Amino acid sequence: MEFLGTTQTASYCGPKKSCLFPEPVPTSIMQDSYQTYYLPGYRYVNSWRPSLFYKVSSTIPSSDERGNASLRPPTILPALRTALYARYSPRDWNQANQVQFKGSECCRHWAGRLNADSLRLMQDKDQLTQQMQDDTGTNMGQRLSDIEFWRSELIYELQRLLTDTHALDTAKKRLECAAEEIEGPLKIALECLYNREKRMGIDLVHDDVEKNLIKEVDMFKSCQERMRKLAERIDQQLGINRDAQHALERDLADKSSAHFIDEKCYNLRNTSDSIKFYHGIEKIDGTVSVPQTWAKFSEDNIRNSQNARANSAKLCEEMENVLENTSEEMWKQYTDTNLAFDHRISEIGDIKNKLQAHLAKTLQEIFQVENTIMLLERSIMAKECPLKVAQTRLEGRTRRPNIELCCDIPQFKLVNEVFTIGDTLQTLKQRLRDAQDTLQLLVLNKSRLEHDLSVKANSLFIDKKCMDMRKTFPSTPRLIGYA
C-alpha cells in the first residue's frame, strides 16, 4: 500500500502486482459510480483506493456472465443498481484473502532479502571504510616519514650552508682587514718617494731604491685591488647564499607546518572530539604540486644550496691563495726595498767619507799653497832691495865722466845682476800668480766638496729617515687578514 505524499523510487517500494490475476481493466460502470476527485498537491484518489475493491469491481465479465446478463431483470433505479454491484461473492472474498496472503508473503520475503542484503552491504561498507581509513593512515604515516626525511635533509643542508656562509663572511672580513693593513705600508712607501724628491743636485737620481719603491707602491695597490675584487665576488656569493638559506628556511618552515598538520590529522580517530562534517570539502582541490614536483622542489633547493656551498669553498680557497701569495710578494718586495736602501745608504756613506777625505786633503793643500804664496811674496819683497841696489849702482856709474864710462866687468856684472834679479822677480811673480790661481781652484774645489758633502748628508739623512719609517711592517698574520 502506498502512502500519501511519499516518493516511491526503490524497486521494492513500487506498486505490487497480483500473483494470481492480471491487471483489471476499468469499466465504465465504476467510472460512472465514482467521481474523480482531486486533492490539492496529491495524486488522484484512485491511487490510494483499496486495490482489492478496485480489482473486483473492475474485472471484465466472462462469457458466461455475459450470457446470463440477458436473463437478469432490468434495473430500473440507479440507486438499486449501485447497491447490487457493491456486493461481493464468497469466491471473491476467498480470492481477496489469498491475494492478501500472497502479498504479505511477498512483502515479508522482500523485506527478508532487503535485511540480508542490507546487513551484507553494511558489513562490506564497514570493511571498506575501515580498510580505506587504515590505508589512508598508512599513507599519511608514509607521508610523515617522507616529510621527516626531507626535513632532516633540509636541516643538515641548512646547517652546512650556515657554516660555509660564516666561513665565507670571515674570508671577506679577512680580505678587508688585509686590504686595510696594506694602507700603512703603502702610505710609508709613498711618503718615502715624496721625501726622496727632496734630494738635491746630482743625488736626485733614479736609483734602485726609487725603482723598488715604485714597484712596491704598484704591488701594494695591485694587491689591494685583487683583494677588493675578490671581496666583491664574495659579497655577491654571500647574497646567493642568503637566497639559498632563505629558500631552505622557508621550505623547512613549510615542511614543519605540513608535518604538524599531517601528524595532527594522522592522530585523529573516530572517537576524537575535534572531528566534524565539512560538506563539499572533497570537491575543493587546493593542491599545487604532486609528489614528484614536491620532492623535486626540496631537491632543487638542496642542490642550489650545495652549488652555493661549492662556490663558497672555491672562493675561500682562492682567498687563502690570494692572501698567501700577496703576503709573500709584499714581504719579498719590502725586503728588496730595504736591501736597496741599505746598499744606497752604505754607498752614500762611502762617498761621503771619500768626499770628506778629499776635502781634508784639499784643505791641507790650500794651507800649503797659502804658505807658498806667503813665501813667494816674501821672496819677491826680498829681491826688491838687491834690485834697487844694482839699479842704483848702475845709475850712479852712469854719472862717471868721459872715458870713465867704461863697460868694464863691474858694469857688465851690474847689468847682468839687474837682468837676473828682474827675471827672478818675474819668475817669482808668475809663480805667485800660479799659486794664487791654484789657491782659487782649491778653494772652488773645497766649496764643491763641501756642497757635495751637504748633498750627500741630505741624501743620507733622507734615506735614514725613510729607513726609520720602514722599521715597522705588518706581520704575516696581519697581512693574511688575522687582526
PDB file of C-alpha atoms in Angstrom, residues 93-234:
ATOM      1  CA  TRP A  93     -13.833 -12.903  -0.678  1.00  0.00           C
ATOM      2  CA  ASN A  94     -11.643 -16.034  -0.667  1.00  0.00           C
ATOM      3  CA  GLN A  95      -9.697 -14.803  -3.639  1.00  0.00           C
ATOM      4  CA  ALA A  96      -9.149 -11.465  -1.910  1.00  0.00           C
ATOM      5  CA  ASN A  97      -7.855 -13.223   1.196  1.00  0.00           C
ATOM      6  CA  GLN A  98      -5.497 -15.383  -0.893  1.00  0.00           C
ATOM      7  CA  VAL A  99      -4.251 -12.310  -2.649  1.00  0.00           C
ATOM      8  CA  GLN A 100      -3.688 -10.641   0.684  1.00  0.00           C
ATOM      9  CA  PHE A 101      -1.783 -13.673   1.940  1.00  0.00           C
ATOM     10  CA  LYS A 102       0.333 -13.848  -1.167  1.00  0.00           C
ATOM     11  CA  GLY A 103       1.043 -10.129  -0.983  1.00  0.00           C
ATOM     12  CA  SER A 104       2.011 -10.419   2.678  1.00  0.00           C
ATOM     13  CA  GLU A 105       4.336 -13.331   1.893  1.00  0.00           C
ATOM     14  CA  CYS A 106       5.919 -11.362  -0.959  1.00  0.00           C
ATOM     15  CA  CYS A 107       6.401  -8.362   1.287  1.00  0.00           C
ATOM     16  CA  ARG A 108       7.976 -10.459   4.008  1.00  0.00           C
ATOM     17  CA  HIS A 109      10.196 -12.238   1.510  1.00  0.00           C
ATOM     18  CA  TRP A 110      11.193  -8.943   0.020  1.00  0.00           C
ATOM     19  CA  ALA A 111      11.837  -7.472   3.481  1.00  0.00           C
ATOM     20  CA  GLY A 112      13.959 -10.515   4.432  1.00  0.00           C
ATOM     21  CA  ARG A 113      16.058 -10.169   1.323  1.00  0.00           C
ATOM     22  CA  LEU A 114      16.339  -6.465   1.959  1.00  0.00           C
ATOM     23  CA  ASN A 115      17.514  -7.038   5.535  1.00  0.00           C
ATOM     24  CA  ALA A 116      20.077  -9.655   4.487  1.00  0.00           C
ATOM     25  CA  ASP A 117      21.344  -7.504   1.653  1.00  0.00           C
ATOM     26  CA  SER A 118      21.474  -4.507   3.973  1.00  0.00           C
ATOM     27  CA  LEU A 119      23.487  -6.436   6.552  1.00  0.00           C
ATOM     28  CA  ARG A 120      25.905  -7.649   3.896  1.00  0.00           C
ATOM     29  CA  LEU A 121      26.082  -4.133   2.458  1.00  0.00           C
ATOM     30  CA  MET A 122      26.773  -2.618   5.872  1.00  0.00           C
ATOM     31  CA  GLN A 123      29.440  -5.237   6.583  1.00  0.00           C
ATOM     32  CA  ASP A 124      31.079  -4.676   3.217  1.00  0.00           C
ATOM     33  CA  LYS A 125      30.949  -0.911   3.576  1.00  0.00           C
ATOM     34  CA  ASP A 126      32.237  -1.124   7.130  1.00  0.00           C
ATOM     35  CA  GLN A 127      35.137  -3.274   5.960  1.00  0.00           C
ATOM     36  CA  LEU A 128      35.748  -0.943   3.001  1.00  0.00           C
ATOM     37  CA  THR A 129      35.599   2.137   5.213  1.00  0.00           C
ATOM     38  CA  GLN A 130      37.939   0.602   7.781  1.00  0.00           C
ATOM     39  CA  GLN A 131      40.331  -0.571   5.076  1.00  0.00           C
ATOM     40  CA  MET A 132      40.328   2.829   3.396  1.00  0.00           C
ATOM     41  CA  GLN A 133      40.851   4.517   6.748  1.00  0.00           C
ATOM     42  CA  ASP A 134      43.737   2.142   7.512  1.00  0.00           C
ATOM     43  CA  ASP A 135      45.207   2.682   4.048  1.00  0.00           C
ATOM     44  CA  THR A 136      44.853   6.429   4.482  1.00  0.00           C
ATOM     45  CA  GLY A 137      46.556   6.205   7.871  1.00  0.00           C
ATOM     46  CA  THR A 138      49.352   4.123   6.355  1.00  0.00           C
ATOM     47  CA  ASN A 139      49.754   6.626   3.529  1.00  0.00           C
ATOM     48  CA  MET A 140      49.769   9.520   5.966  1.00  0.00           C
ATOM     49  CA  GLY A 141      52.376   7.713   8.051  1.00  0.00           C
ATOM     50  CA  GLN A 142      54.499   7.226   4.945  1.00  0.00           C
ATOM     51  CA  ARG A 143      53.921  10.868   4.097  1.00  0.00           C
ATOM     52  CA  LEU A 144      55.088  11.852   7.584  1.00  0.00           C
ATOM     53  CA  SER A 145      58.196   9.715   7.067  1.00  0.00           C
ATOM     54  CA  ASP A 146      58.859  11.443   3.740  1.00  0.00           C
ATOM     55  CA  ILE A 147      58.380  14.872   5.292  1.00  0.00           C
ATOM     56  CA  GLU A 148      60.635  13.937   8.199  1.00  0.00           C
ATOM     57  CA  PHE A 149      63.287  12.693   5.759  1.00  0.00           C
ATOM     58  CA  TRP A 150      63.274  15.906   3.763  1.00  0.00           C
ATOM     59  CA  ARG A 151      63.172  17.924   6.990  1.00  0.00           C
ATOM     60  CA  SER A 152      66.318  16.190   8.200  1.00  0.00           C
ATOM     61  CA  GLU A 153      67.964  16.730   4.809  1.00  0.00           C
ATOM     62  CA  LEU A 154      66.989  20.405   4.837  1.00  0.00           C
ATOM     63  CA  ILE A 155      68.214  20.879   8.427  1.00  0.00           C
ATOM     64  CA  TYR A 156      71.526  19.189   7.625  1.00  0.00           C
ATOM     65  CA  GLU A 157      71.984  21.221   4.447  1.00  0.00           C
ATOM     66  CA  LEU A 158      70.955  24.433   6.213  1.00  0.00           C
ATOM     67  CA  GLN A 159      73.495  23.853   8.980  1.00  0.00           C
ATOM     68  CA  ARG A 160      76.268  23.212   6.452  1.00  0.00           C
ATOM     69  CA  LEU A 161      75.208  26.265   4.444  1.00  0.00           C
ATOM     70  CA  LEU A 162      75.253  28.431   7.566  1.00  0.00           C
ATOM     71  CA  THR A 163      78.723  27.117   8.419  1.00  0.00           C
ATOM     72  CA  ASP A 164      80.042  27.797   4.911  1.00  0.00           C
ATOM     73  CA  THR A 165      78.367  31.203   4.840  1.00  0.00           C
ATOM     74  CA  HIS A 166      80.000  32.092   8.155  1.00  0.00           C
ATOM     75  CA  ALA A 167      83.369  30.936   6.788  1.00  0.00           C
ATOM     76  CA  LEU A 168      82.798  32.987   3.628  1.00  0.00           C
ATOM     77  CA  ASP A 169      81.866  36.046   5.684  1.00  0.00           C
ATOM     78  CA  THR A 170      85.034  35.526   7.744  1.00  0.00           C
ATOM     79  CA  ALA A 171      87.021  35.315   4.494  1.00  0.00           C
ATOM     80  CA  LYS A 172      85.522  38.606   3.356  1.00  0.00           C
ATOM     81  CA  LYS A 173      86.419  40.256   6.654  1.00  0.00           C
ATOM     82  CA  ARG A 174      89.958  38.881   6.383  1.00  0.00           C
ATOM     83  CA  LEU A 175      90.298  40.367   2.912  1.00  0.00           C
ATOM     84  CA  GLU A 176      89.026  43.717   4.135  1.00  0.00           C
ATOM     85  CA  CYS A 177      91.397  43.642   7.115  1.00  0.00           C
ATOM     86  CA  ALA A 178      94.317  42.670   4.888  1.00  0.00           C
ATOM     87  CA  ALA A 179      93.490  45.494   2.456  1.00  0.00           C
ATOM     88  CA  GLU A 180      93.341  47.941   5.358  1.00  0.00           C
ATOM     89  CA  GLU A 181      96.659  46.655   6.706  1.00  0.00           C
ATOM     90  CA  ILE A 182      98.306  47.439   3.366  1.00  0.00           C
ATOM     91  CA  GLU A 183      97.278  51.087   3.686  1.00  0.00           C
ATOM     92  CA  GLY A 184     100.015  51.747   6.271  1.00  0.00           C
ATOM     93  CA  PRO A 185     102.957  50.347   4.234  1.00  0.00           C
ATOM     94  CA  LEU A 186     101.530  51.979   1.099  1.00  0.00           C
ATOM     95  CA  LYS A 187     101.463  55.397   2.757  1.00  0.00           C
ATOM     96  CA  ILE A 188     105.017  54.851   4.052  1.00  0.00           C
ATOM     97  CA  ALA A 189     106.248  53.890   0.575  1.00  0.00           C
ATOM     98  CA  LEU A 190     104.565  56.957  -0.961  1.00  0.00           C
ATOM     99  CA  GLU A 191     105.998  59.188   1.766  1.00  0.00           C
ATOM    100  CA  CYS A 192     109.444  57.733   1.103  1.00  0.00           C
ATOM    101  CA  LEU A 193     109.069  58.622  -2.557  1.00  0.00           C
ATOM    102  CA  TYR A 194     107.962  62.149  -1.655  1.00  0.00           C
ATOM    103  CA  ASN A 195     110.836  62.566   0.788  1.00  0.00           C
ATOM    104  CA  ARG A 196     113.389  61.351  -1.745  1.00  0.00           C
ATOM    105  CA  GLU A 197     112.146  64.059  -4.095  1.00  0.00           C
ATOM    106  CA  LYS A 198     113.828  66.464  -1.647  1.00  0.00           C
ATOM    107  CA  ARG A 199     117.249  65.196  -2.645  1.00  0.00           C
ATOM    108  CA  MET A 200     119.440  67.838  -4.233  1.00  0.00           C
ATOM    109  CA  GLY A 201     121.688  68.092  -7.232  1.00  0.00           C
ATOM    110  CA  ILE A 202     123.259  65.017  -8.622  1.00  0.00           C
ATOM    111  CA  ASP A 203     121.781  62.874  -5.877  1.00  0.00           C
ATOM    112  CA  LEU A 204     118.333  63.256  -7.424  1.00  0.00           C
ATOM    113  CA  VAL A 205     118.964  60.049  -9.325  1.00  0.00           C
ATOM    114  CA  HIS A 206     116.607  57.284 -10.423  1.00  0.00           C
ATOM    115  CA  ASP A 207     118.416  54.642  -8.417  1.00  0.00           C
ATOM    116  CA  ASP A 208     117.490  51.126  -7.329  1.00  0.00           C
ATOM    117  CA  VAL A 209     115.807  52.430  -4.210  1.00  0.00           C
ATOM    118  CA  GLU A 210     113.407  54.562  -6.215  1.00  0.00           C
ATOM    119  CA  LYS A 211     112.753  51.718  -8.629  1.00  0.00           C
ATOM    120  CA  ASN A 212     111.965  49.359  -5.756  1.00  0.00           C
ATOM    121  CA  LEU A 213     109.780  51.937  -4.043  1.00  0.00           C
ATOM    122  CA  ILE A 214     107.761  52.492  -7.229  1.00  0.00           C
ATOM    123  CA  LYS A 215     107.477  48.726  -7.685  1.00  0.00           C
ATOM    124  CA  GLU A 216     106.432  48.382  -4.053  1.00  0.00           C
ATOM    125  CA  VAL A 217     103.718  51.028  -4.403  1.00  0.00           C
ATOM    126  CA  ASP A 218     102.418  49.391  -7.577  1.00  0.00           C
ATOM    127  CA  MET A 219     102.451  45.974  -5.890  1.00  0.00           C
ATOM    128  CA  PHE A 220     100.595  47.247  -2.808  1.00  0.00           C
ATOM    129  CA  LYS A 221      97.937  48.852  -4.990  1.00  0.00           C
ATOM    130  CA  SER A 222      97.675  45.722  -7.132  1.00  0.00           C
ATOM    131  CA  CYS A 223      97.303  43.525  -4.036  1.00  0.00           C
ATOM    132  CA  GLN A 224      94.632  45.824  -2.645  1.00  0.00           C
ATOM    133  CA  GLU A 225      92.761  45.759  -5.959  1.00  0.00           C
ATOM    134  CA  ARG A 226      92.879  41.953  -6.083  1.00  0.00           C
ATOM    135  CA  MET A 227      91.632  41.718  -2.518  1.00  0.00           C
ATOM    136  CA  ARG A 228      88.813  44.195  -3.095  1.00  0.00           C
ATOM    137  CA  LYS A 229      87.657  42.490  -6.283  1.00  0.00           C
ATOM    138  CA  LEU A 230      87.688  39.133  -4.515  1.00  0.00           C
ATOM    139  CA  ALA A 231      85.794  40.695  -1.601  1.00  0.00           C
ATOM    140  CA  GLU A 232      83.158  41.961  -4.062  1.00  0.00           C
ATOM    141  CA  ARG A 233      82.816  38.467  -5.535  1.00  0.00           C
ATOM    142  CA  ILE A 234      82.497  37.041  -2.041  1.00  0.00           C
TER     143      ILE A 234
END
